């Protein structure tokens, strides 16, 4: 599965009807139709895309939307959600996190307390991180090994694809959130002002 094939699956996932569970079931079925190695490479490319989106600028935007309550785990789930929006949205937000303000799903959250957000509205998608392993385990009969074979295969495939993958995993010295919250995200700041952010 090359990068274009990965994004073709993700783009179709983003367009599918139904709730998130129904869309994930479609993705799982698609992976089950392919060799188990495709699930492994799908996971490698998913993790790479999330790694590319793991920037302080994107974190500040996610934290603004979530009212200052975006945890480390929550931010990882946010990057999964962002990938799940499709390649065009993903690339636009990575390039300019303020582009989140253009997304109808984000605009629909503005002015509402986080407690009022429905499960399918949250800009987090933890479950997307598990679908490839579920498919791999079913294809290989490894449901009882706690995912060890899958994780080993993902690590090996990531090493093989290292030259092709885009994510940079090195941390820089600037801690997250050390710049003013509204910097470079004026439209999100207008949609989610501090007093209305739902802390």
GROMACS .gro file of C-alpha atoms in nm:
model
  199
    1UNK     CA    1   0.000   0.000   0.000
    2UNK     CA    2   0.166   0.321  -0.114
    3UNK     CA    3   0.084   0.668   0.018
    4UNK     CA    4  -0.175   0.739  -0.252
    5UNK     CA    5  -0.353   0.409  -0.183
    6UNK     CA    6  -0.359   0.488   0.190
    7UNK     CA    7  -0.514   0.828   0.129
    8UNK     CA    8  -0.762   0.684  -0.120
    9UNK     CA    9  -0.894   0.460   0.159
   10UNK     CA   10  -0.901   0.750   0.404
   11UNK     CA   11  -1.077   0.978   0.155
   12UNK     CA   12  -1.343   0.715   0.096
   13UNK     CA   13  -1.376   0.668   0.474
   14UNK     CA   14  -1.431   1.042   0.515
   15UNK     CA   15  -1.713   1.036   0.258
   16UNK     CA   16  -1.894   0.727   0.383
   17UNK     CA   17  -2.246   0.767   0.522
   18UNK     CA   18  -2.334   0.667   0.874
   19UNK     CA   19  -2.177   0.726   1.212
   20UNK     CA   20  -1.813   0.668   1.299
   21UNK     CA   21  -1.868   0.307   1.401
   22UNK     CA   22  -2.033   0.228   1.068
   23UNK     CA   23  -1.755   0.399   0.876
   24UNK     CA   24  -1.489   0.208   1.071
   25UNK     CA   25  -1.668  -0.117   0.999
   26UNK     CA   26  -1.650  -0.032   0.629
   27UNK     CA   27  -1.275   0.032   0.661
   28UNK     CA   28  -1.224  -0.291   0.852
   29UNK     CA   29  -1.410  -0.483   0.581
   30UNK     CA   30  -1.192  -0.321   0.315
   31UNK     CA   31  -0.875  -0.424   0.499
   32UNK     CA   32  -1.009  -0.776   0.547
   33UNK     CA   33  -1.033  -0.810   0.169
   34UNK     CA   34  -0.658  -0.752   0.139
   35UNK     CA   35  -0.348  -0.937   0.255
   36UNK     CA   36  -0.260  -0.890   0.623
   37UNK     CA   37   0.049  -0.695   0.520
   38UNK     CA   38  -0.180  -0.420   0.389
   39UNK     CA   39  -0.320  -0.368   0.739
   40UNK     CA   40   0.034  -0.338   0.871
   41UNK     CA   41   0.136  -0.076   0.615
   42UNK     CA   42  -0.194   0.108   0.665
   43UNK     CA   43  -0.105   0.143   1.034
   44UNK     CA   44   0.249   0.260   0.953
   45UNK     CA   45   0.114   0.529   0.720
   46UNK     CA   46  -0.154   0.628   0.971
   47UNK     CA   47   0.107   0.673   1.243
   48UNK     CA   48   0.328   0.868   1.003
   49UNK     CA   49   0.042   1.104   0.913
   50UNK     CA   50  -0.035   1.158   1.281
   51UNK     CA   51   0.333   1.223   1.348
   52UNK     CA   52   0.345   1.486   1.075
   53UNK     CA   53   0.043   1.661   1.231
   54UNK     CA   54   0.202   1.649   1.579
   55UNK     CA   55   0.322   2.009   1.580
   56UNK     CA   56   0.288   2.283   1.836
   57UNK     CA   57   0.084   2.490   1.593
   58UNK     CA   58  -0.171   2.213   1.541
   59UNK     CA   59  -0.174   2.138   1.914
   60UNK     CA   60  -0.251   2.504   1.993
   61UNK     CA   61  -0.541   2.491   1.748
   62UNK     CA   62  -0.679   2.166   1.895
   63UNK     CA   63  -0.636   2.302   2.246
   64UNK     CA   64  -0.825   2.618   2.152
   65UNK     CA   65  -1.116   2.414   2.015
   66UNK     CA   66  -1.120   2.196   2.328
   67UNK     CA   67  -1.114   2.491   2.564
   68UNK     CA   68  -0.763   2.438   2.696
   69UNK     CA   69  -0.836   2.077   2.795
   70UNK     CA   70  -0.647   1.893   2.518
   71UNK     CA   71  -0.433   1.628   2.689
   72UNK     CA   72  -0.143   1.442   2.529
   73UNK     CA   73  -0.368   1.141   2.460
   74UNK     CA   74  -0.647   1.372   2.347
   75UNK     CA   75  -0.415   1.540   2.100
   76UNK     CA   76  -0.314   1.204   1.953
   77UNK     CA   77  -0.682   1.122   1.912
   78UNK     CA   78  -0.728   1.466   1.753
   79UNK     CA   79  -0.458   1.391   1.495
   80UNK     CA   80  -0.634   1.062   1.418
   81UNK     CA   81  -0.958   1.254   1.369
   82UNK     CA   82  -0.778   1.502   1.146
   83UNK     CA   83  -0.641   1.223   0.926
   84UNK     CA   84  -0.991   1.077   0.911
   85UNK     CA   85  -1.123   1.399   0.756
   86UNK     CA   86  -0.943   1.314   0.432
   87UNK     CA   87  -0.625   1.421   0.261
   88UNK     CA   88  -0.735   1.769   0.148
   89UNK     CA   89  -0.855   1.875   0.492
   90UNK     CA   90  -0.557   1.713   0.663
   91UNK     CA   91  -0.301   1.886   0.443
   92UNK     CA   92  -0.473   2.224   0.470
   93UNK     CA   93  -0.481   2.209   0.851
   94UNK     CA   94  -0.121   2.088   0.882
   95UNK     CA   95  -0.017   2.380   0.659
   96UNK     CA   96  -0.240   2.631   0.842
   97UNK     CA   97  -0.408   2.510   1.164
   98UNK     CA   98  -0.647   2.808   1.152
   99UNK     CA   99  -0.809   2.630   0.856
  100UNK     CA  100  -0.994   2.423   1.118
  101UNK     CA  101  -1.226   2.722   1.141
  102UNK     CA  102  -1.352   2.639   0.790
  103UNK     CA  103  -1.472   2.289   0.882
  104UNK     CA  104  -1.847   2.259   0.938
  105UNK     CA  105  -1.790   2.002   1.215
  106UNK     CA  106  -1.569   2.245   1.406
  107UNK     CA  107  -1.797   2.543   1.348
  108UNK     CA  108  -2.087   2.337   1.486
  109UNK     CA  109  -1.905   2.312   1.821
  110UNK     CA  110  -1.851   2.686   1.863
  111UNK     CA  111  -2.041   2.846   2.149
  112UNK     CA  112  -2.133   2.510   2.304
  113UNK     CA  113  -1.991   2.362   2.622
  114UNK     CA  114  -1.786   2.047   2.568
  115UNK     CA  115  -2.034   1.854   2.784
  116UNK     CA  116  -2.294   1.916   2.513
  117UNK     CA  117  -2.084   1.766   2.232
  118UNK     CA  118  -2.206   1.430   2.107
  119UNK     CA  119  -1.968   1.135   2.077
  120UNK     CA  120  -1.959   1.166   1.698
  121UNK     CA  121  -1.900   1.543   1.719
  122UNK     CA  122  -1.578   1.535   1.922
  123UNK     CA  123  -1.274   1.614   1.708
  124UNK     CA  124  -1.104   1.301   1.839
  125UNK     CA  125  -1.114   0.952   1.690
  126UNK     CA  126  -0.927   0.704   1.908
  127UNK     CA  127  -1.092   0.401   1.748
  128UNK     CA  128  -0.932   0.471   1.410
  129UNK     CA  129  -0.604   0.364   1.571
  130UNK     CA  130  -0.730   0.007   1.626
  131UNK     CA  131  -0.904  -0.093   1.303
  132UNK     CA  132  -0.590  -0.213   1.123
  133UNK     CA  133  -0.490  -0.435   1.415
  134UNK     CA  134  -0.841  -0.578   1.434
  135UNK     CA  135  -0.824  -0.670   1.065
  136UNK     CA  136  -0.471  -0.810   1.095
  137UNK     CA  137  -0.561  -1.021   1.397
  138UNK     CA  138  -0.863  -1.168   1.222
  139UNK     CA  139  -0.668  -1.239   0.903
  140UNK     CA  140  -0.381  -1.405   1.089
  141UNK     CA  141  -0.573  -1.570   1.373
  142UNK     CA  142  -0.372  -1.376   1.630
  143UNK     CA  143  -0.661  -1.243   1.840
  144UNK     CA  144  -0.512  -1.383   2.163
  145UNK     CA  145  -0.156  -1.245   2.145
  146UNK     CA  146  -0.235  -0.893   2.278
  147UNK     CA  147  -0.132  -0.745   1.945
  148UNK     CA  148   0.234  -0.837   1.979
  149UNK     CA  149   0.269  -0.985   1.630
  150UNK     CA  150   0.096  -0.684   1.477
  151UNK     CA  151   0.312  -0.434   1.667
  152UNK     CA  152   0.628  -0.622   1.568
  153UNK     CA  153   0.517  -0.622   1.204
  154UNK     CA  154   0.437  -0.248   1.218
  155UNK     CA  155   0.780  -0.172   1.363
  156UNK     CA  156   0.953  -0.379   1.095
  157UNK     CA  157   0.749  -0.221   0.814
  158UNK     CA  158   0.820   0.130   0.951
  159UNK     CA  159   1.193   0.057   0.935
  160UNK     CA  160   1.160  -0.066   0.578
  161UNK     CA  161   0.963   0.244   0.477
  162UNK     CA  162   1.171   0.489   0.681
  163UNK     CA  163   1.316   0.671   0.381
  164UNK     CA  164   0.970   0.723   0.233
  165UNK     CA  165   0.787   0.835   0.545
  166UNK     CA  166   0.751   1.205   0.612
  167UNK     CA  167   0.714   1.240   0.988
  168UNK     CA  168   0.992   1.387   1.196
  169UNK     CA  169   0.982   1.241   1.545
  170UNK     CA  170   1.245   1.461   1.712
  171UNK     CA  171   1.120   1.700   1.975
  172UNK     CA  172   1.235   2.061   1.971
  173UNK     CA  173   1.307   2.269   2.278
  174UNK     CA  174   0.993   2.478   2.283
  175UNK     CA  175   0.726   2.339   2.517
  176UNK     CA  176   0.373   2.313   2.384
  177UNK     CA  177   0.163   2.614   2.458
  178UNK     CA  178   0.455   2.845   2.533
  179UNK     CA  179   0.335   3.100   2.279
  180UNK     CA  180   0.018   3.307   2.319
  181UNK     CA  181  -0.289   3.093   2.256
  182UNK     CA  182  -0.433   3.315   1.984
  183UNK     CA  183  -0.114   3.341   1.784
  184UNK     CA  184  -0.163   3.250   1.419
  185UNK     CA  185  -0.518   3.116   1.474
  186UNK     CA  186  -0.734   3.431   1.467
  187UNK     CA  187  -1.042   3.265   1.318
  188UNK     CA  188  -1.038   2.981   1.570
  189UNK     CA  189  -0.983   3.230   1.850
  190UNK     CA  190  -1.289   3.421   1.731
  191UNK     CA  191  -1.495   3.100   1.719
  192UNK     CA  192  -1.366   2.974   2.055
  193UNK     CA  193  -1.291   3.274   2.277
  194UNK     CA  194  -1.151   3.193   2.619
  195UNK     CA  195  -1.468   3.277   2.808
  196UNK     CA  196  -1.684   3.061   2.580
  197UNK     CA  197  -1.444   2.772   2.545
  198UNK     CA  198  -1.615   2.560   2.809
  199UNK     CA  199  -1.349   2.503   3.075
   0.00000   0.00000   0.00000
